[in-house]
Coordinates of C-alpha atoms in Angstrom, one line a residue:
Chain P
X1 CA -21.7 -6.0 22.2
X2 CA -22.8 -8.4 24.8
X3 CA -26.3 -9.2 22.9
X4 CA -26.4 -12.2 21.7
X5 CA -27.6 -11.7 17.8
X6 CA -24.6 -8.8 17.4
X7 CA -22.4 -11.4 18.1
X8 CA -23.8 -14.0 16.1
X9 CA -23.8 -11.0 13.5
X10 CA -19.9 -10.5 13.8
X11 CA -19.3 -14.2 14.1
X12 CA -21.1 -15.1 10.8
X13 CA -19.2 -12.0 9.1
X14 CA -15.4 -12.7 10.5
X15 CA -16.0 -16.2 9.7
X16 CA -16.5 -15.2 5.6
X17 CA -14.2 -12.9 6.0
X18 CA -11.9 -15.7 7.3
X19 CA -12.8 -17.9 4.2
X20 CA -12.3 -15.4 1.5
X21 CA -9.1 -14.8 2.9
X22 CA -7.9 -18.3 2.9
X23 CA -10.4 -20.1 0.0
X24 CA -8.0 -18.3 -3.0
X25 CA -4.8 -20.5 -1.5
X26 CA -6.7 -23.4 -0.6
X27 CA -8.4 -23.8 -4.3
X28 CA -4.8 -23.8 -6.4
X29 CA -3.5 -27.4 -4.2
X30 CA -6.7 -29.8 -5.7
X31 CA -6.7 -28.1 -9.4
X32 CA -2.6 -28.7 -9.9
X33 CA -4.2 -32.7 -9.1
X34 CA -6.4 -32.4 -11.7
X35 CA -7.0 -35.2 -14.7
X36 CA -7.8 -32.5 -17.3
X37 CA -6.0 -30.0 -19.3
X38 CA -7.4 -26.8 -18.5
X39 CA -7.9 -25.1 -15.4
X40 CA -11.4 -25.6 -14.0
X41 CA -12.3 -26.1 -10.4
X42 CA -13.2 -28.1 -9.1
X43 CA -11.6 -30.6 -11.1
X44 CA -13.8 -33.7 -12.1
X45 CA -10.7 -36.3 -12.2
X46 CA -7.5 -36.6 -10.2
X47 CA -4.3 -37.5 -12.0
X48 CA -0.2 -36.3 -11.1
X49 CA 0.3 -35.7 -14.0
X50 CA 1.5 -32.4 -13.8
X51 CA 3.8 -32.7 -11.6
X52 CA 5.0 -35.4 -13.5
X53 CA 5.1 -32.6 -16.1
X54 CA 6.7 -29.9 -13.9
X55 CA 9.8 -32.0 -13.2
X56 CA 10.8 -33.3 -16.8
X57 CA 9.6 -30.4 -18.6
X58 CA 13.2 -28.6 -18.6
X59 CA 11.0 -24.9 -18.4
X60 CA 9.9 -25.5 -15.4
X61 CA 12.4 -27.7 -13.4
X62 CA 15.3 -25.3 -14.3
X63 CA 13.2 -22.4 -13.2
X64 CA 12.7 -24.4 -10.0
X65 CA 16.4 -25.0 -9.3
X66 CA 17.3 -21.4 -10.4
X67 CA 14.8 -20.1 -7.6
X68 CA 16.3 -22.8 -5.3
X69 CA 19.8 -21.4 -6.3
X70 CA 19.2 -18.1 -6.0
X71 CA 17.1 -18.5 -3.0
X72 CA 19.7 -20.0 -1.1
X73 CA 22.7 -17.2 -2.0
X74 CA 20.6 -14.9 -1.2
X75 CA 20.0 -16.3 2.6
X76 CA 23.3 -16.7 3.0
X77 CA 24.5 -13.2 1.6
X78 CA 21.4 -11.2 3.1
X79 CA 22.2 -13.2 6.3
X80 CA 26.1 -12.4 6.9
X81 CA 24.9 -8.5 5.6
X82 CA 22.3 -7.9 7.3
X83 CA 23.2 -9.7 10.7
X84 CA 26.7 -7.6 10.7
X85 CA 24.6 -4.6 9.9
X86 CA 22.1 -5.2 12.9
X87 CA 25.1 -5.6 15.6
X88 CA 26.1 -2.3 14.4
X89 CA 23.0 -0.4 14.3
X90 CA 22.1 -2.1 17.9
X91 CA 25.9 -0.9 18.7
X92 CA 26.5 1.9 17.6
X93 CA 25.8 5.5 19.1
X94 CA 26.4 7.5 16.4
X95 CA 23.4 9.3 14.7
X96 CA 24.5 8.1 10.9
X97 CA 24.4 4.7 12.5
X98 CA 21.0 5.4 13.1
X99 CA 19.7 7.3 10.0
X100 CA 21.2 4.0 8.1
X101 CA 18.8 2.0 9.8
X102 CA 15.8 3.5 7.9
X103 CA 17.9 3.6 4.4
X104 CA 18.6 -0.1 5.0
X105 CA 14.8 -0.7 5.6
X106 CA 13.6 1.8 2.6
X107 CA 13.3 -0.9 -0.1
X108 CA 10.6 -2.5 1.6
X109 CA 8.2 1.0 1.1
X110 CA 10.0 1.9 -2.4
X111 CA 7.4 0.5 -5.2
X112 CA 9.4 -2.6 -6.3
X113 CA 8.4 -1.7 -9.8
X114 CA 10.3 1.9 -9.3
X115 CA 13.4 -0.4 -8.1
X116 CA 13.1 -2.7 -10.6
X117 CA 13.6 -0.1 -13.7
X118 CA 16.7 1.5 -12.3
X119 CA 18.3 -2.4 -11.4
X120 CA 17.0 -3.1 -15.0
X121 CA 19.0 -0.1 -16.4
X122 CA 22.0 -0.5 -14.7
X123 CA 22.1 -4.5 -15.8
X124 CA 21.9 -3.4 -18.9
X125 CA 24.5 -1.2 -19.0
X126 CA 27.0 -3.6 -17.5
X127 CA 25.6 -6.5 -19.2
X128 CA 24.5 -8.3 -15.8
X129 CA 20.8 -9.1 -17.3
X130 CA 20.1 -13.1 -16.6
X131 CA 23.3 -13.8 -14.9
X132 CA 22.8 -15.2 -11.2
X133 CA 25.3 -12.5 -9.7
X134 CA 22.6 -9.9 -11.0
X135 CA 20.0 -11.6 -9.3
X136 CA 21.4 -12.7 -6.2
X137 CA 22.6 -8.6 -5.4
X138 CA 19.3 -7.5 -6.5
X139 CA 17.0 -9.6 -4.0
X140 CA 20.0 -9.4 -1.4
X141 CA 18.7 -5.3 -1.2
X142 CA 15.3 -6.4 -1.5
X143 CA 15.9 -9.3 1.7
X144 CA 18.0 -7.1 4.3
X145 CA 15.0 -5.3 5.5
X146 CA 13.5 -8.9 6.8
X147 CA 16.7 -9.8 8.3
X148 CA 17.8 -6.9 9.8
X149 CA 14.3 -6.5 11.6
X150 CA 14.8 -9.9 13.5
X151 CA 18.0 -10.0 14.2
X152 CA 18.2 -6.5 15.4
X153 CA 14.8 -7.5 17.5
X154 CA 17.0 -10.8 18.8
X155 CA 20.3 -8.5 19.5
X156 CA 17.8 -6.3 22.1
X157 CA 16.7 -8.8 24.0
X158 CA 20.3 -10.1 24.5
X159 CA 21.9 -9.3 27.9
X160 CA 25.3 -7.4 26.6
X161 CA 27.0 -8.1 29.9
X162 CA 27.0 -12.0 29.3
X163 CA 29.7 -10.3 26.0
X164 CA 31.2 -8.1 28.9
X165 CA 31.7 -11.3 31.2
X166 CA 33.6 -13.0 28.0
X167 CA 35.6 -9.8 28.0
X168 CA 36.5 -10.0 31.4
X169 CA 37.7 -13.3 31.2
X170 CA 39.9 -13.0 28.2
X171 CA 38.0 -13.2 25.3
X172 CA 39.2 -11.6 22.4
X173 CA 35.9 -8.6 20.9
X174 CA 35.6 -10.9 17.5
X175 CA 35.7 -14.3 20.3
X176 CA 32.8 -13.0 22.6
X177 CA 30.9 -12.5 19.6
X178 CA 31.2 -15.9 18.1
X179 CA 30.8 -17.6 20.7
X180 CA 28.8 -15.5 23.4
X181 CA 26.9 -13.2 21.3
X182 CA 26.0 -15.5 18.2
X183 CA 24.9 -18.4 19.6
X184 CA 22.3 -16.2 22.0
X185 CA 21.0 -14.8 18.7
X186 CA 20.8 -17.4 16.3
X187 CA 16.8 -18.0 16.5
X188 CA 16.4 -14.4 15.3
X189 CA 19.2 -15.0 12.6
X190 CA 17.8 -18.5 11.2
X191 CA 14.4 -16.6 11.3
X192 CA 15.8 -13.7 9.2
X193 CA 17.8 -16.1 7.0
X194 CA 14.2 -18.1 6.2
X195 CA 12.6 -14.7 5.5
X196 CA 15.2 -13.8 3.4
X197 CA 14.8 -17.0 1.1
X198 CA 11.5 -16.9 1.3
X199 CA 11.4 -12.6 -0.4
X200 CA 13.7 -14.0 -3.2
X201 CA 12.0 -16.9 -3.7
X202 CA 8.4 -14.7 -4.2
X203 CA 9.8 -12.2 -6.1
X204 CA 8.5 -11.5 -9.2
X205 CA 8.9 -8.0 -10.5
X206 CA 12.4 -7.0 -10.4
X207 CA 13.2 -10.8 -11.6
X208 CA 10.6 -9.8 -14.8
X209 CA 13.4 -6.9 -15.9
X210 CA 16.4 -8.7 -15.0
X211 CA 15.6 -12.0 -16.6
X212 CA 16.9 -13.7 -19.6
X213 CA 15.9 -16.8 -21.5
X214 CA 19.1 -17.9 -20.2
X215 CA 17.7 -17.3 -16.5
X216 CA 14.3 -17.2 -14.8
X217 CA 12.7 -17.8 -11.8
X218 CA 9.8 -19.8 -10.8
X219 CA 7.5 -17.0 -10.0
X220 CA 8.3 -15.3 -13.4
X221 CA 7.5 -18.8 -15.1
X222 CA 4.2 -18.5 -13.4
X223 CA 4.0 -15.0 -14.7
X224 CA 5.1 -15.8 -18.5
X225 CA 2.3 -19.1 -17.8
X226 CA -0.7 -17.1 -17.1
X227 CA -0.4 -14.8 -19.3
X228 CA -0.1 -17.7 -22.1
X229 CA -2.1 -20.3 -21.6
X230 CA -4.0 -22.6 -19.3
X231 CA -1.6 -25.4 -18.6
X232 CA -2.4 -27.0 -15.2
X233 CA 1.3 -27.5 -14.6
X234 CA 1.4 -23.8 -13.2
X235 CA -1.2 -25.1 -10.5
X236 CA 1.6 -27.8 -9.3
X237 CA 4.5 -24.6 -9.0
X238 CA 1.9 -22.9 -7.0
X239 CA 1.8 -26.0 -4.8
X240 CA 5.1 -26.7 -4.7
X241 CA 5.5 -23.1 -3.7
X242 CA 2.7 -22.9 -1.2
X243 CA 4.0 -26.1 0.6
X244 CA 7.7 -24.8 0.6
X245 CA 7.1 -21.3 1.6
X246 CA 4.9 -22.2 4.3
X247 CA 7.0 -24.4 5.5
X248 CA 9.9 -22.4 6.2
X249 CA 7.9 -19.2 7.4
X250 CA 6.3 -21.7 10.2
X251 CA 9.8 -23.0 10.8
X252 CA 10.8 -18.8 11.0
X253 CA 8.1 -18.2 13.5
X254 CA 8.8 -21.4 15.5
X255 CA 12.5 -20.1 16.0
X256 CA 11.3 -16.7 17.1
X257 CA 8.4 -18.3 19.4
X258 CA 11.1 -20.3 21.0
X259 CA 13.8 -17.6 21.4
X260 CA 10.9 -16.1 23.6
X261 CA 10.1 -18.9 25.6
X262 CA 13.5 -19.5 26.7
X263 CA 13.5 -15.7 27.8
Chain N
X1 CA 4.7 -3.1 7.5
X2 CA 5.3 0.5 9.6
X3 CA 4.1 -1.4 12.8
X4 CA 7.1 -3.9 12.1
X5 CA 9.6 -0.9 11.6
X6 CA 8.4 0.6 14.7
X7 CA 8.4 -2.4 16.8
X8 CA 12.2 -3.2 15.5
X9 CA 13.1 0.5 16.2
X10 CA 16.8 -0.1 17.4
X11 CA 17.4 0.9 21.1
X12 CA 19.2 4.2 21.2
X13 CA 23.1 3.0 22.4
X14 CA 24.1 2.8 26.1
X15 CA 28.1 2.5 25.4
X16 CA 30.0 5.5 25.3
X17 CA 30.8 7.3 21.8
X18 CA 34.3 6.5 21.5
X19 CA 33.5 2.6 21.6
X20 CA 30.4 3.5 19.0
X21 CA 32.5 4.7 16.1
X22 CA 34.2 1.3 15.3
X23 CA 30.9 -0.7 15.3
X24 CA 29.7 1.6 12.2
X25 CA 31.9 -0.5 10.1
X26 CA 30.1 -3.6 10.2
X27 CA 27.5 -1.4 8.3
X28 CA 29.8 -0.7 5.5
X29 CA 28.9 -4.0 3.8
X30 CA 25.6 -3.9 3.6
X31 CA 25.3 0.2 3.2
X32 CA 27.6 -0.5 -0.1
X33 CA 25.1 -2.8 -1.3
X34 CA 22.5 -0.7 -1.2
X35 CA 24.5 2.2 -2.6
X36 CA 25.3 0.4 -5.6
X37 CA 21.7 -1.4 -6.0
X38 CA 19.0 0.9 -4.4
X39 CA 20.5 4.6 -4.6
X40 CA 22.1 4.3 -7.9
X41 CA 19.5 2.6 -9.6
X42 CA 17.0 5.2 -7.9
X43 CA 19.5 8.0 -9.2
X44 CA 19.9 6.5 -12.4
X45 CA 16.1 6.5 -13.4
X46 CA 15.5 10.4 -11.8
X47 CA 18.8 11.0 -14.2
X48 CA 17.0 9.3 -17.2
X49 CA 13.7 11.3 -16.7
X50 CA 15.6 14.5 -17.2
X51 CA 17.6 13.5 -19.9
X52 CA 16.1 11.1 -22.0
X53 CA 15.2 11.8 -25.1
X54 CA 16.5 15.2 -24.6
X55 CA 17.5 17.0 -21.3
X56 CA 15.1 18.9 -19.8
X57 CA 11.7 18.5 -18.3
X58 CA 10.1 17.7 -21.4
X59 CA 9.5 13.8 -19.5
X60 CA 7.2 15.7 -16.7
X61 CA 5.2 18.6 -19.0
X62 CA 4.1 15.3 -21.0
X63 CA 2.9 14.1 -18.1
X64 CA 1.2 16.2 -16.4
X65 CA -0.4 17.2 -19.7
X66 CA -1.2 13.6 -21.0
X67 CA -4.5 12.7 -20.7
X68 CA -3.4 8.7 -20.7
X69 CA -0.7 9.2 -17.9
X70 CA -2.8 11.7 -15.7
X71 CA -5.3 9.0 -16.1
X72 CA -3.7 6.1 -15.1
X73 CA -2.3 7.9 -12.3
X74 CA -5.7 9.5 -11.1
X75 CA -6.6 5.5 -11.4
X76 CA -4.3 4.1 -9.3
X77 CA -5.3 6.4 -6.8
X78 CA -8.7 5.8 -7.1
X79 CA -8.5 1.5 -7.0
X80 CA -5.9 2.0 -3.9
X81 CA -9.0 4.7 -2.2
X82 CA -11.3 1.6 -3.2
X83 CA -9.0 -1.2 -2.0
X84 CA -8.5 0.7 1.0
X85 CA -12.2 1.2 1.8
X86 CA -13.4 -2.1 1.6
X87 CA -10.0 -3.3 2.9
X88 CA -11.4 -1.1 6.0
X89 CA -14.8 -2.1 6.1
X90 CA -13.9 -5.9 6.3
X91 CA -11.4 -5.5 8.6
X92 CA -13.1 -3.2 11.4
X93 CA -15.4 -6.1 12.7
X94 CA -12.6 -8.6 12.2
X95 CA -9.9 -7.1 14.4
X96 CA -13.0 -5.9 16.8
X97 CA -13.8 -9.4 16.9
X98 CA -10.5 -10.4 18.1
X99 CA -10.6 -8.4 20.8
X100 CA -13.3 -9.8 22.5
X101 CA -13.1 -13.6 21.8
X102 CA -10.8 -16.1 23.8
X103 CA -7.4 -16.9 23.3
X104 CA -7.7 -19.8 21.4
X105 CA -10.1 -18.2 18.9
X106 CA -8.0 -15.0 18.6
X107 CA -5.0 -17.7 17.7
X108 CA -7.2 -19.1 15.0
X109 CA -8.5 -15.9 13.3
X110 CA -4.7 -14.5 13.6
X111 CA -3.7 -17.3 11.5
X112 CA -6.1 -16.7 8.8
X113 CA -4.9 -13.3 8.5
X114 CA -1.2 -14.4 8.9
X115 CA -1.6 -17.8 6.3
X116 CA -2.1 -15.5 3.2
X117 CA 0.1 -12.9 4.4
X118 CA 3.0 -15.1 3.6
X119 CA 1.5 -16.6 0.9
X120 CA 3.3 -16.0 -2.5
X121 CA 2.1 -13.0 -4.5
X122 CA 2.2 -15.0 -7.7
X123 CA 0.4 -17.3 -6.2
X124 CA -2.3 -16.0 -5.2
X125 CA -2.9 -13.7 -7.9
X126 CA -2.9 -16.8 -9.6
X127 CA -5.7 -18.2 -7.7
X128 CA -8.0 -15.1 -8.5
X129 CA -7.6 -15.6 -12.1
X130 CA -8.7 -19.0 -11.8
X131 CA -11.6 -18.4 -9.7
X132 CA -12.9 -14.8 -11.4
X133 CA -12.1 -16.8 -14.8
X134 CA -16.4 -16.7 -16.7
X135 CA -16.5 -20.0 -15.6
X136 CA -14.8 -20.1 -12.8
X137 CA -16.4 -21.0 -9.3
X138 CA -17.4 -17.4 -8.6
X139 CA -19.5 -17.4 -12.0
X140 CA -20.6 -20.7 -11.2
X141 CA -21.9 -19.6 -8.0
X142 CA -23.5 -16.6 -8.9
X143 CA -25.5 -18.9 -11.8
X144 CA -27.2 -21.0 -9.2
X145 CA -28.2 -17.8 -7.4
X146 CA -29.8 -16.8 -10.8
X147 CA -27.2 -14.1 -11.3
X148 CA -25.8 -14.0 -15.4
X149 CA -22.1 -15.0 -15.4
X150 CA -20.6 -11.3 -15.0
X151 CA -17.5 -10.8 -16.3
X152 CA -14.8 -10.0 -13.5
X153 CA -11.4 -10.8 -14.9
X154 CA -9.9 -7.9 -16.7
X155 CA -12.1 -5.6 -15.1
X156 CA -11.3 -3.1 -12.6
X157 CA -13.3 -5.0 -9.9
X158 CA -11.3 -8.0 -10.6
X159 CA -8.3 -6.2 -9.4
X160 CA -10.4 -4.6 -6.4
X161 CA -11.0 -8.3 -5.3
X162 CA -7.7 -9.3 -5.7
X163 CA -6.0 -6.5 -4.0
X164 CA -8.1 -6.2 -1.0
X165 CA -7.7 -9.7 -0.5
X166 CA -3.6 -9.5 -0.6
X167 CA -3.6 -6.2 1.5
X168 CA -6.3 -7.4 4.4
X169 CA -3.5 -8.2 7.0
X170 CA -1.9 -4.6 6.9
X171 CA -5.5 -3.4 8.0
X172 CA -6.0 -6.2 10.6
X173 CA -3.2 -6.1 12.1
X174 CA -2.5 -2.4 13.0
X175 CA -6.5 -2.2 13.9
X176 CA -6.1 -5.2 16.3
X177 CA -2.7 -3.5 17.7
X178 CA -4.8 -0.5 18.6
X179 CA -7.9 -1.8 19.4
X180 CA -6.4 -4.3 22.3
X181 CA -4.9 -1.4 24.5
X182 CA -8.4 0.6 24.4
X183 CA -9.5 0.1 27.8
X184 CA -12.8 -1.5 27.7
X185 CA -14.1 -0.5 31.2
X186 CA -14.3 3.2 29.3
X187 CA -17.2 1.4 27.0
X188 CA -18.8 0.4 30.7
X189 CA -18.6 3.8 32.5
X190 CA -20.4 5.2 29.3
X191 CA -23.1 2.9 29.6
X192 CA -23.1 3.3 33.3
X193 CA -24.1 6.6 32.7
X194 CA -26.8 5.7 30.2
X195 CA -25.4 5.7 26.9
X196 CA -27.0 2.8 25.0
X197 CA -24.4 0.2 24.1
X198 CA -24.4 1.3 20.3
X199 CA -23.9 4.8 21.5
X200 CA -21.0 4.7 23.8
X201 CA -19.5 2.0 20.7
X202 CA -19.7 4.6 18.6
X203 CA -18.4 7.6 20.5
X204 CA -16.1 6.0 22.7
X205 CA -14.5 2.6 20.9
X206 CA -14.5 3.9 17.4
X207 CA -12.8 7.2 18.4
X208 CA -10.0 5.3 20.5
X209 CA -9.5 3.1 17.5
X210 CA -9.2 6.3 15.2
X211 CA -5.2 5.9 15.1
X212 CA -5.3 2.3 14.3
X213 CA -8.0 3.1 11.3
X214 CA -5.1 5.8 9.9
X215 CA -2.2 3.7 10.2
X216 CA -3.7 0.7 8.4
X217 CA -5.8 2.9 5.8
X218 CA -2.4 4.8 4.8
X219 CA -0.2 1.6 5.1
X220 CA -2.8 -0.1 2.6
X221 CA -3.1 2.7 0.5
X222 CA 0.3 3.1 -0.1
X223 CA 1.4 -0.4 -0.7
X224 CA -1.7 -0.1 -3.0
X225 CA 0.2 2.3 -5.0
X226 CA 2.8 0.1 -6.1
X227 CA 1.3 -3.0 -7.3
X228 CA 1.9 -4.8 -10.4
X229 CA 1.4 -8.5 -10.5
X230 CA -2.2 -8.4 -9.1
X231 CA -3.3 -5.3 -11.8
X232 CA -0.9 -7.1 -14.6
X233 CA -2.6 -10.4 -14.2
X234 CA -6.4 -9.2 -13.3
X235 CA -6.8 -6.1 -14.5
X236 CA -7.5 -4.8 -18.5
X237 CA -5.1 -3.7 -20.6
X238 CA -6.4 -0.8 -21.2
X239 CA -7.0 0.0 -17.7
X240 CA -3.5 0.2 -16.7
X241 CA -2.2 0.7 -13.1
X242 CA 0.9 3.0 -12.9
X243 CA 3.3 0.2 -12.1
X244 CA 1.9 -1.6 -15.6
X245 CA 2.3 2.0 -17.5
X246 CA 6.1 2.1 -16.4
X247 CA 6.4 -1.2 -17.3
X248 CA 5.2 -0.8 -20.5
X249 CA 6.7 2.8 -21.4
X250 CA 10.6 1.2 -20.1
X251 CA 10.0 -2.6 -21.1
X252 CA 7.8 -2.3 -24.1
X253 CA 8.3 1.7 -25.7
X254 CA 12.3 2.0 -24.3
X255 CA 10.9 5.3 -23.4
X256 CA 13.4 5.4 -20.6
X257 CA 12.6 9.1 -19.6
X258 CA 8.7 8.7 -19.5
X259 CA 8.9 5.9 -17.6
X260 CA 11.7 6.8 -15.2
X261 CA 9.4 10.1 -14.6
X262 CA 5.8 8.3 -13.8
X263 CA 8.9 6.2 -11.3
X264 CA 9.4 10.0 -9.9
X265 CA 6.0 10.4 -9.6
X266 CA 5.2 7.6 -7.8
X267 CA 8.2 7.4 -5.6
X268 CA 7.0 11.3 -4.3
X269 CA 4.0 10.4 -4.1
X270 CA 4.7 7.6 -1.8
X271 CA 7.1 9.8 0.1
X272 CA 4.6 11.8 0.6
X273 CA 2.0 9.7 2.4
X274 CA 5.1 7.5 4.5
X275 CA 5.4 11.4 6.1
X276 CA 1.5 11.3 6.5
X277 CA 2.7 8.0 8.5
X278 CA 4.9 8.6 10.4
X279 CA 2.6 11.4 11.7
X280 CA -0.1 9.4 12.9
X281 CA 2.1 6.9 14.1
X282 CA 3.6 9.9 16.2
X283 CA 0.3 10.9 17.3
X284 CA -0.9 7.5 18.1
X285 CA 2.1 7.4 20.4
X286 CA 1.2 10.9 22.1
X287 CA -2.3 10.2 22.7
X288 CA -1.8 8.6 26.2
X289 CA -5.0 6.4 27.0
X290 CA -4.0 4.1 23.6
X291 CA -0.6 3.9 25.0

């Protein structure tokens, strides 16, 4: 593959490729600026009007701060789960220990749409359809995989006898870990806690069953928008969700690029 | 998504057993979780299949003698064999290229794998149906080639294009993992003994990258499997994926038991290729030249 024209050859094809990959994302951001009411690109007048729209329209900005909402219990309670789950799979000797740790990580190969009848099934039975406790438990299972996988990848790389040192010098087990063990971790837990926000906040199908009109999320919004009509107002939610999204995962992988550095 | 798991794979404990046993409990919490919203839930739809309407297997002899289910299930498998072929064939010469090019430019086409990777679902399942739309930019584009506008949303290929484009970086990324350990001075002793450059490519590299190719096919292929959104939103009706026919029999019909047994089906299904997996992950590992 030295020749020059097979390399030009690959060049031309990894570089479309490249573009197909990325064009999809990159055409939503100028059509939700668009001056017209319908979705055609590339959009022959520029206006905000749709933003403007987004955040009065009640729809749309209380499917916003019901992902926001969500989102954020979910980080939290995925976080404290899934971070006390990793010290004990990383711990632990014992083989159900270690047969847990691919149960904890099986709802990231289950079809979500397999999950997402049995959650809706069981909501329904205990009347938990549309209510933010139902959703929050439901994309905590769905977010443990992605914060388990860090933090467990954070708790390997952590020298265990900087814990034993606290030990030594009077530290009580719970102490060393707060203050020795935690704080040595914590790019791999913010990392898992942003990944964590960032599944609930994406997720779609389970949130389709366990809806109500009382509660929805932003990406079922979108959903329920396609399917209906061609308001551009669904291109400035793609945005807004493009722009936050990608900001947290690069703020995820800058944590985890500097937990490595300092190694 | 397997690569991940395996890289993550918890180190086996140092500490002695007795110390060991009280750690477990800081599983509890999370375990219970998923008891009470993975397993039961799981449980609960296997239950439903063989009881609702009636108990028995009635839920599975209607499918695998329904023409419409045994359809949409041969055609899921079919779009994921499709997705997963031109999934390959798009990502072979992308991960080779990023082998062989310099850091920097291996940072760049990383990122164009890894930009959409972490882009929403939604949203860019959204972005397909605006550009497949009939007079969307793809239409437009294929008019001043002198090609008719075709029509690509609700049609199979529509979901083809989606899909492959949402799945690319589980085939990039295993093929690059694999194709960076192959050591390349293999491809110079072959040509040092006269094999022409496409030759010892094709008997030596492609071979080596064999395990890579098997990882990302299956990882695509299953992942494949369970879609919904991209189907749902580009697909036809008509046409239906799996995921939509569940959907539909649970959401639409309440046929509970049909659609908790097609959620059988597929979960088996899937179970069945992970094992095919972990296998080939196994046997990448064995094979001691890859590493």
């Amino acid at each position: 593959m030295r020749a020059g024209p097979a390399r030009i050859a690959l060049w031309a094809f990894s570089v479309l490729v490249g573009f197909w990959l990325i064009a999809p994302t990159l055409v939503v951001i100028p059509l939700s600026f668009t001056d017209k009411a319908s979705l055609v690109f590339p959009p022959t007048g520029w206006s905000g009007r749709w933003y403007t729209n987004f955040f009065t329209d009640p729809r749309w900005s209380e499917a916003l701060l019901s992902s926001l909402q969500v989102g954020a219990l979910v980080a939290v309670v995925a976080t404290v789960l899934g971070t006390a789950a990793a010290i004990a799979l990383t711990r632990s000797g014992s083989r159900w220990a270690k047969s847990s740790y691919g149960l904890l990580l099986a709802p990231m190969i289950v079809p979500t749409v397999v999950v997402a009848i049995g959650v809706y099934a069981l909501f329904l039975q205990y009347g938990l359809l549309g209510t933010l406790l139902g959703f929050v438990t439901a994309h905590t299972v769905l977010a443990l995989p992605f914060v388990i996988i860090p933090v467990t990848a954070s708790l390997r790389g952590f020298d265990r006898r900087l814990e034993d040192a606290a030990l030594i010098c009077g530290a009580s087990r719970w102490g060393a870990i707060r203050q020795v063990t935690l704080p040595q971790i914590a790019p791999g837990v913010v990392s898992g806690a942003l990944f964590a926000f960032v599944t609930s906040f994406d997720e779609v199908v389970v949130s389709l069953f366990i809806q109500s009109p009382y509660l929805q999320t932003l990406p079922v919004m979108m959903f329920a928008s396609v399917t209906r009509d061609t308001d551009p107002t669904i291109a400035a939610a793609a945005t807004l969700i493009i722009v936050l999204t990608t900001v947290l995962v690069l703020a995820a992988t800058f944590a985890t690029s500097r937990r490595n550095r300092v190694r | 998504m397997t690569a991940l798991i395996e890289i993550a794979a918890p180190a086996s404990g140092r500490r002695p057993k007795g110390v060991g046993g009280r750690w477990g409990l800081l599983l509890l919490p999370a375990l219970a979780l998923l008891a009470v919203l993975f397993l039961v839930p799981l449980g609960l739809m296997a239950w439903r299949s063989v009881t609702d309407p009636a108990p028995g297997l009635g839920n599975y002899s209607w499918f695998f003698t329904s023409d419409v289910a045994l359809a949409t299930l041969v055609r899921t498998l079919a779009v994921g064999a499709v997705v997963t072929l031109v999934t390959l064939l798009l990502s072979y010469p992308y991960a080779y290229l990023m082998t062989v090019v310099s850091t920097r430019a291996r940072i760049w086409l990383t990122l164009l794998v890894l930009l959409p990777f972490w882009t929403s679902l939604m949203v860019r399942t959204f972005a397909w149906v605006v550009l497949l739309q009939d007079s969307g930019v793809v239409n437009q584009l294929l008019g001043t080639v002198g090609m008719g506008p075709l029509q690509l949303i609700r049609t199979q290929a529509g979901v083809v294009i989606g899909m492959t484009q949402v799945l690319m970086p589980f085939m990039v990324l295993p093929l690059y993992a694999v194709m960076s350990g192959i050591d390349r001075r293999l491809l110079d002793a072959a040509q040092g003994m006269g094999a022409r450059p496409v030759t010892a490519f094709l008997r030596v590299f492609v071979p080596l990258s064999l395990p890579g190719v098997g990882a990302g096919a299956l990882t695509v292929f299953i992942t494949s499997l369970g879609f919904y959104v991209t189907p749902a939103l580009l697909g036809s009706p008509d046409q239906a994926l799996i995921s939509q026919q569940i959907f539909t029999q649970v959401n639409g019909l309440l046929a509970w038991g049909r659609g908790g047994a097609m959620g059988v089906v597929l979960l088996a299904v899937t179970l069945v290729l992970l094992g095919l997996v972990g296998f080939v992950l196994r046997f990448t590992r064995t094979r001691g030249g890859v590493r």
